[in-house]
Amino acid sequence: MSIFASPAARRTASVALAAATLLLAAACGNSDGKGDKPAAKDAAKASPSAASGAGTPVTAAQLKAALLTAQDVPAGWKADPDGGPVVGKTEKPECQKLLDLMQSEPAPMGAAARQTSNFEYGGQQVFGFDGDKAAGYLKDFDATLSRCASFSVALEGEKYAATVRPLPVDKAGDASYGYELLLDLGAGKMGFHNYVVRKGAALSTLSTKGKQAVGIPEADYKALTATVAKKLDQAVKA
């Protein structure tokens, strides 16, 4: 993950690195595809719900099958080593989910299971939920993006301005959304292009940070989001 190289940026290097780690934090012990304990056990025990959008329980094996591999990502996207989680917090509680979809603590969103895959320029998390919680998590997501057009993020003991705008994505799964999150670090800006897709009781999320200040090239983003959606669809059907 590259950070700003100017002298001014170096004064905020630790913050920039922390911000960059938002999307790599999901690696915490899991870049080999192993789920958070007791992920596999809890996912296997999850009981189906009759609620709308619940789908059937998702197993740890299905979540793992939905992960991106080296063959799925652009050339030059090397696997990234594990790193400890960096947890950013927003002053607007309704906006916290936008960060939680990018970063990770064990089961940060009330999920029963999680699998992760991490690369130099992107991090993926796949979550399995009990009942209809996956659908509930994305309820009114368009409204969340609108309400969270601007807010502040606390990182490393400091607060930084963040802005969010929707990104167009193709319809996929039961619901799919894209959004850009831009952090103003003072010495420079760092932006992430994010994607989330739901299929039944599972969510697959992708957060990307390119070599440029904001996100990755549009063609790469479109191709990756299509692959993420396809792999989740195939995995949940399996």
XYZ file of N, CA and C in Angstrom:
714
model
N 0.839 -1.189 0.000
C 0.000 0.000 0.000
C 0.871 1.234 0.000
N 0.760 2.057 -1.005
C 1.583 3.252 -1.085
C 0.988 4.369 -0.242
N 1.857 5.231 0.268
C 1.405 6.406 0.991
C 2.050 7.609 0.340
N 1.665 8.819 0.765
C 2.175 10.027 0.152
C 3.663 10.178 0.427
N 4.419 10.683 -0.588
C 5.865 10.739 -0.470
C 6.415 12.140 -0.242
N 5.575 13.166 -0.277
C 6.064 14.522 -0.092
C 6.460 14.756 1.356
N 7.332 15.762 1.646
C 7.708 16.049 3.028
C 6.510 16.326 3.914
N 5.543 17.086 3.371
C 4.356 17.376 4.182
C 3.607 16.107 4.493
N 3.547 15.208 3.502
C 2.821 13.963 3.720
C 3.541 13.081 4.725
N 4.871 13.137 4.730
C 5.607 12.293 5.658
C 5.306 12.657 7.102
N 4.903 13.912 7.327
C 4.556 14.315 8.688
C 3.295 13.623 9.156
N 2.505 13.135 8.188
C 1.284 12.410 8.554
C 1.351 10.970 8.079
N 2.569 10.464 7.929
C 2.741 9.120 7.374
C 2.045 8.063 8.220
N 2.154 8.201 9.537
C 1.538 7.179 10.381
C 0.032 7.178 10.240
N -0.555 8.380 10.076
C -2.001 8.473 9.882
C -2.387 7.920 8.525
N -1.605 8.266 7.494
C -1.900 7.759 6.160
C -1.819 6.246 6.139
N -0.818 5.710 6.820
C -0.678 4.264 6.869
C -1.852 3.637 7.599
N -2.275 4.303 8.672
C -3.437 3.803 9.408
C -4.666 3.810 8.527
N -4.816 4.905 7.752
C -5.962 4.995 6.848
C -5.896 3.907 5.796
N -4.698 3.692 5.259
C -4.537 2.650 4.249
C -4.878 1.293 4.821
N -4.604 1.121 6.104
C -4.830 -0.175 6.742
C -6.302 -0.462 6.934
N -7.152 0.562 6.746
C -8.585 0.328 6.858
C -9.016 -0.864 6.025
N -8.550 -0.912 4.771
C -9.010 -1.973 3.905
C -8.168 -3.231 4.029
N -7.019 -3.130 4.691
C -6.179 -4.309 4.857
C -6.365 -4.942 6.228
N -7.090 -4.245 7.114
C -7.226 -4.734 8.471
C -7.934 -6.072 8.533
N -8.737 -6.351 7.535
C -9.452 -7.628 7.526
C -8.503 -8.807 7.505
N -7.237 -8.551 7.184
C -6.267 -9.635 7.099
C -5.927 -10.218 8.446
N -6.202 -9.518 9.501
C -5.775 -9.903 10.847
C -5.892 -11.403 11.085
N -4.851 -12.131 10.694
C -4.822 -13.566 10.901
C -5.607 -14.370 9.905
N -6.079 -13.753 8.788
C -6.996 -14.481 7.930
C -6.679 -14.435 6.445
N -5.504 -13.967 6.033
C -5.233 -13.893 4.604
C -5.121 -15.265 3.976
N -5.027 -16.295 4.806
C -4.980 -17.657 4.267
C -6.356 -18.228 4.059
N -7.391 -17.394 4.299
C -8.766 -17.821 4.075
C -9.419 -18.450 5.285
N -8.712 -18.543 6.407
C -9.320 -19.099 7.607
C -10.263 -18.082 8.200
N -11.400 -18.560 8.692
C -12.396 -17.644 9.214
C -12.132 -17.281 10.657
N -12.800 -16.225 11.149
C -12.707 -15.862 12.551
C -13.330 -16.937 13.401
N -12.692 -17.340 14.441
C -13.286 -18.287 15.374
C -14.398 -17.593 16.121
N -15.569 -18.214 16.319
C -15.893 -19.570 15.860
C -16.687 -19.545 14.568
N -16.182 -18.894 13.543
C -16.925 -18.636 12.314
C -17.546 -19.872 11.709
N -16.735 -20.880 11.415
C -17.242 -22.054 10.729
C -18.316 -22.750 11.562
N -18.057 -22.856 12.852
C -19.005 -23.518 13.746
C -20.323 -22.766 13.795
N -20.246 -21.433 13.956
C -21.464 -20.641 14.046
C -22.226 -20.653 12.735
N -21.499 -20.583 11.608
C -22.171 -20.566 10.313
C -22.903 -21.867 10.074
N -22.303 -22.970 10.464
C -22.931 -24.258 10.250
C -24.184 -24.403 11.086
N -24.198 -23.739 12.256
C -25.340 -23.849 13.159
C -26.466 -22.890 12.811
N -26.168 -21.883 11.980
C -27.171 -20.864 11.684
C -28.445 -21.505 11.156
N -29.576 -21.080 11.708
C -30.845 -21.678 11.316
C -31.555 -20.795 10.318
N -32.278 -21.378 9.345
C -32.971 -20.578 8.347
C -34.097 -19.777 8.970
N -34.425 -18.683 8.322
C -35.502 -17.829 8.793
C -36.506 -17.642 7.675
N -37.741 -17.483 8.051
C -38.787 -17.276 7.054
C -38.876 -15.815 6.639
N -38.086 -14.955 7.312
C -38.148 -13.533 7.008
C -37.687 -13.262 5.588
N -38.236 -12.205 4.995
C -37.887 -11.848 3.628
C -36.409 -11.543 3.507
N -35.762 -12.089 2.472
C -34.361 -11.808 2.230
C -33.416 -12.648 3.036
N -33.935 -13.552 3.878
C -33.070 -14.310 4.757
C -32.239 -15.323 4.001
N -32.834 -15.980 3.018
C -32.111 -17.023 2.320
C -31.871 -18.207 3.231
N -30.931 -19.065 2.857
C -30.575 -20.214 3.672
C -29.257 -19.936 4.370
N -28.950 -20.662 5.444
C -27.700 -20.438 6.160
C -26.494 -20.592 5.239
N -25.473 -19.787 5.481
C -24.261 -19.811 4.665
C -23.148 -20.489 5.454
N -22.482 -21.431 4.837
C -21.407 -22.144 5.518
C -20.072 -21.430 5.325
N -19.110 -21.771 6.164
C -17.773 -21.199 6.036
C -17.157 -21.577 4.695
N -17.441 -22.783 4.205
C -16.905 -23.220 2.917
C -17.454 -22.358 1.785
N -18.728 -21.980 1.870
C -19.311 -21.119 0.846
C -18.686 -19.727 0.875
N -18.464 -19.203 2.078
C -17.836 -17.895 2.189
C -16.435 -17.923 1.580
N -15.708 -18.977 1.879
C -14.349 -19.094 1.345
C -14.367 -19.178 -0.174
N -15.366 -19.868 -0.736
C -15.465 -19.996 -2.192
C -15.756 -18.658 -2.852
N -16.300 -17.699 -2.102
C -16.632 -16.380 -2.653
C -15.451 -15.421 -2.657
N -14.311 -15.836 -2.105
C -13.155 -14.949 -2.013
C -12.435 -14.790 -3.355
N -11.898 -13.615 -3.573
C -11.043 -13.372 -4.722
C -9.727 -14.131 -4.564
N -9.189 -14.592 -5.669
C -7.887 -15.248 -5.678
C -6.930 -14.421 -6.539
N -5.687 -14.839 -6.598
C -4.693 -14.132 -7.403
C -5.086 -14.095 -8.873
N -5.863 -15.077 -9.329
C -6.299 -15.126 -10.725
C -7.430 -14.140 -11.016
N -8.059 -13.610 -9.962
C -9.220 -12.732 -10.141
C -8.876 -11.250 -10.150
N -7.686 -10.883 -9.688
C -7.355 -9.472 -9.493
C -6.427 -8.973 -10.603
N -6.322 -7.642 -10.770
C -5.455 -7.105 -11.829
C -3.995 -7.509 -11.648
N -3.248 -7.479 -12.717
C -1.822 -7.790 -12.664
C -1.130 -6.826 -11.707
N -0.227 -7.343 -10.914
C 0.504 -6.500 -9.970
C -0.119 -6.433 -8.595
N -1.291 -7.017 -8.428
C -1.941 -7.030 -7.119
C -1.387 -8.196 -6.286
N -0.289 -7.971 -5.640
C 0.318 -9.025 -4.828
C -0.451 -9.215 -3.536
N -0.466 -10.453 -3.060
C -1.093 -10.724 -1.768
C -0.380 -9.908 -0.702
N -1.138 -9.323 0.234
C -0.558 -8.472 1.262
C -0.452 -9.245 2.574
N 0.644 -9.088 3.308
C 0.787 -9.788 4.578
C -0.242 -9.322 5.599
N -0.444 -10.149 6.607
C -1.403 -9.813 7.661
C -1.001 -8.530 8.365
N -2.008 -7.801 8.846
C -1.752 -6.612 9.643
C -2.800 -6.503 10.734
N -2.460 -5.806 11.812
C -3.413 -5.625 12.898
C -4.515 -4.672 12.493
N -5.696 -4.809 13.075
C -6.818 -3.966 12.688
C -6.658 -2.527 13.151
N -7.048 -1.608 12.308
C -7.131 -0.190 12.658
C -8.601 0.181 12.574
N -9.152 0.614 13.671
C -10.590 0.822 13.735
C -10.911 2.306 13.746
N -11.390 2.823 12.626
C -11.833 4.201 12.559
C -13.251 4.311 13.099
N -13.548 5.422 13.751
C -14.884 5.647 14.308
C -15.443 6.962 13.790
N -16.718 6.956 13.457
C -17.378 8.160 12.957
C -18.178 8.832 14.051
N -18.381 10.157 13.883
C -19.200 10.866 14.869
C -20.681 10.685 14.583
N -21.013 10.147 13.401
C -22.400 9.859 13.044
C -22.595 8.339 13.089
N -23.289 7.821 14.075
C -23.452 6.364 14.210
C -23.975 5.693 12.948
N -24.873 6.377 12.224
C -25.447 5.758 11.031
C -24.421 5.599 9.912
N -23.290 6.311 10.022
C -22.246 6.233 8.994
C -21.195 5.179 9.301
N -21.223 4.613 10.497
C -20.183 3.668 10.898
C -20.156 2.438 9.993
N -21.327 2.043 9.482
C -21.349 0.854 8.635
C -20.516 1.037 7.377
N -20.357 2.273 6.913
C -19.545 2.511 5.729
C -18.072 2.195 5.994
N -17.632 2.408 7.222
C -16.279 2.020 7.598
C -16.199 0.537 7.901
N -17.219 0.008 8.554
C -17.195 -1.416 8.920
C -17.159 -2.310 7.691
N -17.720 -1.835 6.585
C -17.659 -2.606 5.345
C -16.265 -2.563 4.725
N -15.431 -1.615 5.166
C -14.080 -1.480 4.639
C -13.045 -2.151 5.530
N -13.245 -2.044 6.836
C -12.263 -2.529 7.784
C -12.842 -3.720 8.521
N -12.141 -4.206 9.504
C -12.715 -5.345 10.205
C -12.192 -5.520 11.610
N -13.122 -5.821 12.477
C -12.874 -6.456 13.749
C -13.554 -7.816 13.599
N -13.306 -8.755 14.488
C -14.038 -10.024 14.375
C -15.553 -9.775 14.385
N -16.194 -10.275 13.340
C -17.650 -10.149 13.194
C -18.135 -8.748 13.557
N -17.670 -7.708 12.876
C -17.988 -6.343 13.288
C -19.440 -5.957 13.110
N -20.168 -6.674 12.271
C -21.523 -6.244 11.953
C -22.574 -7.208 12.480
N -22.203 -7.993 13.460
C -23.143 -8.966 13.989
C -23.253 -10.201 13.125
N -22.266 -10.418 12.258
C -22.273 -11.598 11.390
C -21.864 -12.834 12.183
N -22.323 -13.987 11.718
C -21.974 -15.240 12.367
C -20.640 -15.780 11.879
N -20.206 -15.344 10.685
C -18.976 -15.880 10.109
C -18.364 -14.875 9.159
N -17.045 -15.002 8.954
C -16.340 -14.088 8.065
C -15.139 -14.798 7.451
N -14.879 -14.487 6.172
C -13.667 -14.921 5.493
C -13.070 -13.694 4.815
N -11.747 -13.644 4.652
C -11.106 -12.480 4.070
C -10.058 -12.855 3.042
N -9.810 -11.917 2.131
C -8.769 -12.056 1.124
C -8.181 -10.668 0.896
N -6.857 -10.535 0.961
C -6.243 -9.216 0.935
C -5.078 -9.121 -0.034
N -5.044 -8.007 -0.747
C -4.009 -7.739 -1.735
C -3.463 -6.342 -1.521
N -2.385 -6.023 -2.214
C -1.727 -4.737 -2.016
C -2.660 -3.560 -2.240
N -3.572 -3.684 -3.203
C -4.454 -2.564 -3.519
C -5.923 -2.831 -3.206
N -6.213 -3.910 -2.543
C -7.612 -4.177 -2.242
C -7.789 -5.213 -1.161
N -8.866 -5.071 -0.416
C -9.206 -6.031 0.623
C -10.648 -6.463 0.486
N -10.910 -7.740 0.693
C -12.264 -8.285 0.576
C -12.652 -8.974 1.864
N -13.920 -8.832 2.219
C -14.497 -9.557 3.346
C -15.808 -10.175 2.876
N -16.067 -11.401 3.303
C -17.331 -12.065 2.990
C -17.945 -12.502 4.310
N -19.178 -12.071 4.547
C -19.845 -12.309 5.814
C -21.059 -13.209 5.649
N -21.266 -14.108 6.597
C -22.482 -14.898 6.662
C -23.288 -14.478 7.876
N -24.574 -14.219 7.687
C -25.443 -13.738 8.756
C -26.501 -14.767 9.114
N -27.015 -14.657 10.312
C -28.159 -15.457 10.719
C -29.439 -14.775 10.242
N -30.430 -15.581 9.919
C -31.740 -15.045 9.576
C -31.688 -14.004 8.475
N -32.378 -12.884 8.704
C -32.457 -11.839 7.686
C -31.556 -10.648 8.009
N -30.526 -10.870 8.821
C -29.668 -9.764 9.250
C -28.870 -9.147 8.104
N -28.518 -9.927 7.091
C -27.785 -9.370 5.954
C -28.648 -8.344 5.226
N -29.906 -8.707 4.974
C -30.825 -7.774 4.323
C -31.051 -6.549 5.199
N -31.157 -6.766 6.498
C -31.359 -5.655 7.418
C -30.188 -4.694 7.443
N -28.978 -5.234 7.304
C -27.797 -4.380 7.355
C -27.767 -3.404 6.177
N -28.256 -3.841 5.032
C -28.244 -2.974 3.852
C -29.564 -2.239 3.631
N -30.476 -2.336 4.573
C -31.756 -1.653 4.433
C -31.541 -0.144 4.332
N -32.191 0.484 3.364
C -32.110 1.940 3.152
C -30.668 2.405 2.948
N -29.854 1.592 2.280
C -28.443 1.926 2.119
C -28.253 3.175 1.266
N -29.106 3.373 0.276
C -29.022 4.598 -0.531
C -29.207 5.833 0.346
N -30.137 5.741 1.291
C -30.368 6.857 2.205
C -29.168 7.072 3.116
N -28.523 5.978 3.527
C -27.316 6.095 4.348
C -26.228 6.838 3.594
N -26.031 6.497 2.319
C -25.018 7.180 1.519
C -25.333 8.671 1.403
N -26.606 8.999 1.286
C -27.002 10.403 1.173
C -26.764 11.147 2.488
N -27.163 10.538 3.604
C -26.994 11.178 4.915
C -25.525 11.303 5.301
N -24.705 10.407 4.769
C -23.295 10.383 5.153
C -22.396 10.987 4.081
N -22.905 11.982 3.387
C -22.096 12.640 2.360
C -20.856 13.280 2.966
N -20.939 13.682 4.237
C -19.772 14.212 4.932
C -19.883 13.902 6.417
N -18.753 13.569 7.017
C -18.675 13.296 8.449
C -17.204 13.281 8.830
N -16.903 13.061 10.100
C -15.511 12.988 10.528
C -15.192 11.583 11.010
N -13.918 11.211 10.860
C -13.440 9.890 11.268
C -12.318 10.071 12.277
N -12.414 9.391 13.397
C -11.351 9.408 14.399
C -10.383 8.276 14.103
N -9.107 8.644 13.879
C -8.049 7.681 13.580
C -6.793 8.065 14.350
N -6.211 7.116 15.025
C -4.952 7.371 15.726
C -5.048 8.591 16.646
N -6.208 8.754 17.287
C -6.377 9.851 18.224
C -6.668 11.196 17.602
N -6.784 11.272 16.280
C -7.088 12.520 15.590
C -8.365 12.367 14.780
N -8.989 13.510 14.460
C -10.198 13.489 13.645
C -9.903 14.049 12.259
N -10.474 13.379 11.246
C -10.246 13.773 9.869
C -11.580 13.826 9.128
N -11.685 14.793 8.218
C -12.913 14.939 7.439
C -13.013 13.834 6.403
N -14.220 13.321 6.244
C -14.477 12.288 5.238
C -15.674 12.700 4.401
N -15.608 12.397 3.129
C -16.741 12.621 2.239
C -17.053 11.324 1.507
N -18.313 11.159 1.177
C -18.778 9.935 0.522
C -19.655 10.302 -0.661
N -19.493 9.580 -1.742
C -20.400 9.727 -2.885
C -20.681 8.353 -3.461
N -21.889 8.141 -3.960
C -22.220 6.837 -4.562
C -21.398 6.609 -5.831
N -21.095 5.360 -6.114
C -20.465 4.967 -7.367
C -21.441 4.060 -8.114
N -21.612 4.269 -9.402
C -22.535 3.412 -10.154
C -21.989 1.992 -10.279
N -22.846 1.012 -10.029
C -22.476 -0.393 -10.197
C -23.626 -1.124 -10.871
N -23.310 -2.214 -11.518
C -24.349 -3.022 -12.140
C -25.164 -3.733 -11.062
N -26.439 -3.941 -11.348
C -27.273 -4.681 -10.417
C -26.759 -6.108 -10.316
N -26.676 -6.599 -9.090
C -26.169 -7.948 -8.873
C -26.737 -8.495 -7.578
N -26.775 -9.811 -7.457
C -27.285 -10.442 -6.247
C -28.675 -9.965 -5.905
N -28.959 -9.891 -4.613
C -30.235 -9.365 -4.148
C -30.172 -7.853 -3.950
N -28.969 -7.323 -3.803
C -28.756 -5.877 -3.668
C -27.270 -5.615 -3.858
N -26.932 -4.477 -4.465
C -25.529 -4.136 -4.666
C -25.359 -2.626 -4.668
N -24.242 -2.157 -4.085
C -23.984 -0.730 -3.961
C -22.486 -0.461 -4.119
N -22.182 0.726 -4.626
C -20.808 1.179 -4.703
C -20.702 2.569 -4.113
N -19.566 2.880 -3.497
C -19.366 4.217 -2.965
C -17.879 4.532 -2.819
N -17.577 5.812 -2.979
C -16.212 6.304 -2.761
C -16.161 6.989 -1.406
N -15.140 6.668 -0.620
C -14.916 7.347 0.653
C -13.564 8.036 0.565
N -13.568 9.359 0.773
C -12.362 10.166 0.648
C -12.013 10.763 2.008
N -10.800 10.489 2.481
C -10.314 11.031 3.742
C -9.368 12.192 3.462
N -9.589 13.312 4.145
C -8.693 14.454 4.056
C -7.729 14.380 5.232
N -6.465 14.038 4.951
C -5.470 13.855 5.999
C -4.666 15.124 6.264
N -5.070 16.241 5.661
C -4.361 17.488 5.867
C -3.252 17.674 4.852
N -2.285 16.755 4.844
C -1.178 16.834 3.887
C -1.567 16.283 2.522
N -2.675 15.622 2.457
C -3.138 15.037 1.206
C -4.420 14.269 1.440
N -4.973 13.754 0.376
C -6.215 12.999 0.478
C -5.989 11.548 0.083
N -6.758 10.678 0.701
C -6.693 9.264 0.387
C -8.112 8.751 0.182
N -8.340 8.144 -0.969
C -9.685 7.702 -1.288
C -9.772 6.222 -1.550
N -10.916 5.654 -1.255
C -11.173 4.237 -1.429
C -12.434 4.040 -2.262
N -12.392 3.127 -3.200
C -13.576 2.717 -3.932
C -14.076 1.414 -3.321
N -15.335 1.421 -2.929
C -15.905 0.315 -2.166
C -17.114 -0.288 -2.861
N -17.374 -1.529 -2.530
C -18.473 -2.266 -3.162
C -19.018 -3.262 -2.153
N -20.325 -3.408 -2.143
C -20.955 -4.437 -1.314
C -22.098 -5.062 -2.101
N -22.186 -6.381 -2.043
C -23.257 -7.107 -2.714
C -23.811 -8.153 -1.759
N -25.138 -8.294 -1.770
C -25.783 -9.295 -0.914
C -26.401 -10.385 -1.754
N -26.244 -11.598 -1.305
C -26.944 -12.747 -1.880
C -27.461 -13.570 -0.724
N -28.775 -13.590 -0.541
C -29.346 -14.324 0.570
C -28.821 -13.814 1.897
N -28.243 -14.696 2.688
C -27.754 -14.344 4.017
C -26.282 -13.973 4.025
N -25.702 -13.700 2.861
C -24.277 -13.389 2.767
C -24.039 -12.012 2.169
N -23.010 -11.325 2.666
C -22.539 -10.075 2.091
C -21.094 -10.269 1.658
N -20.758 -9.775 0.480
C -19.377 -9.738 0.030
C -19.003 -8.280 -0.171
N -17.902 -7.851 0.423
C -17.480 -6.462 0.343
C -16.073 -6.365 -0.237
N -15.828 -5.285 -0.961
C -14.523 -5.026 -1.553
C -14.167 -3.578 -1.316
N -12.950 -3.318 -0.831
C -12.468 -1.959 -0.656
C -11.118 -1.844 -1.341
N -10.965 -0.850 -2.204
C -9.766 -0.754 -3.027
C -9.103 0.603 -2.899
N -7.785 0.603 -2.935
C -6.992 1.822 -2.915
C -5.900 1.687 -3.961
N -5.971 2.505 -4.997
C -5.007 2.403 -6.075
C -3.746 3.219 -5.847
N -2.883 3.265 -6.855
C -1.651 4.046 -6.777
C -1.955 5.533 -6.767
N -3.052 5.928 -7.404
C -3.436 7.328 -7.407
C -4.117 7.671 -6.085
N -4.391 8.970 -5.897
C -4.924 9.424 -4.604
C -6.289 8.826 -4.290
N -7.100 8.600 -5.321
C -8.465 8.141 -5.078
C -8.772 6.878 -5.873
N -9.030 5.817 -5.146
C -9.544 4.600 -5.751
C -8.653 3.960 -6.796
N -9.245 3.117 -7.615
C -8.551 2.406 -8.681
C -9.192 2.787 -10.015
N -8.548 2.477 -11.130
C -9.141 2.815 -12.437
C -10.545 2.253 -12.594
N -11.399 3.003 -13.271
C -12.807 2.617 -13.430
C -12.957 1.227 -14.044
N -12.133 0.913 -15.044
C -12.239 -0.398 -15.693
C -11.915 -1.520 -14.725
N -10.895 -1.322 -13.883
C -10.533 -2.336 -12.884
C -11.643 -2.500 -11.855
N -12.200 -1.366 -11.410
C -13.275 -1.405 -10.424
C -14.487 -2.157 -10.969
N -14.856 -1.861 -12.210
C -16.013 -2.523 -12.809
C -15.779 -4.020 -12.958
N -14.578 -4.392 -13.391
C -14.273 -5.813 -13.565
C -14.246 -6.543 -12.231
N -13.650 -5.918 -11.227
C -13.550 -6.560 -9.913
C -14.911 -6.722 -9.252
N -15.745 -5.679 -9.328
C -17.065 -5.782 -8.703
C -17.893 -6.870 -9.391
N -17.766 -6.985 -10.699
C -18.489 -8.041 -11.414
C -18.010 -9.417 -10.960
N -16.705 -9.554 -10.735
C -16.158 -10.838 -10.287
C -16.600 -11.152 -8.872
N -16.583 -10.148 -8.005
C -17.033 -10.339 -6.619
C -18.476 -10.823 -6.596
N -19.338 -10.176 -7.382
C -20.750 -10.557 -7.422
C -20.933 -11.963 -7.980
N -20.203 -12.282 -9.033
C -20.320 -13.596 -9.661
C -19.872 -14.706 -8.714
N -18.761 -14.482 -8.019
C -18.235 -15.511 -7.124
C -19.187 -15.721 -5.930
N -19.786 -14.634 -5.433
C -20.738 -14.797 -4.334
C -21.958 -15.560 -4.808
N -22.464 -15.216 -5.980
C -23.642 -15.895 -6.525
C -23.375 -17.387 -6.694
N -22.224 -17.735 -7.237
C -21.881 -19.144 -7.448
C -21.677 -19.868 -6.132
N -21.057 -19.183 -5.154
C -20.771 -19.813 -3.877
C -22.044 -20.095 -3.070
N -22.948 -19.121 -3.071
C -24.170 -19.288 -2.280
C -25.092 -20.332 -2.917
N -25.039 -20.457 -4.251
C -25.844 -21.485 -4.915
C -25.308 -22.885 -4.664
N -23.976 -22.961 -4.432
C -23.327 -24.269 -4.309
C -23.816 -25.033 -3.081
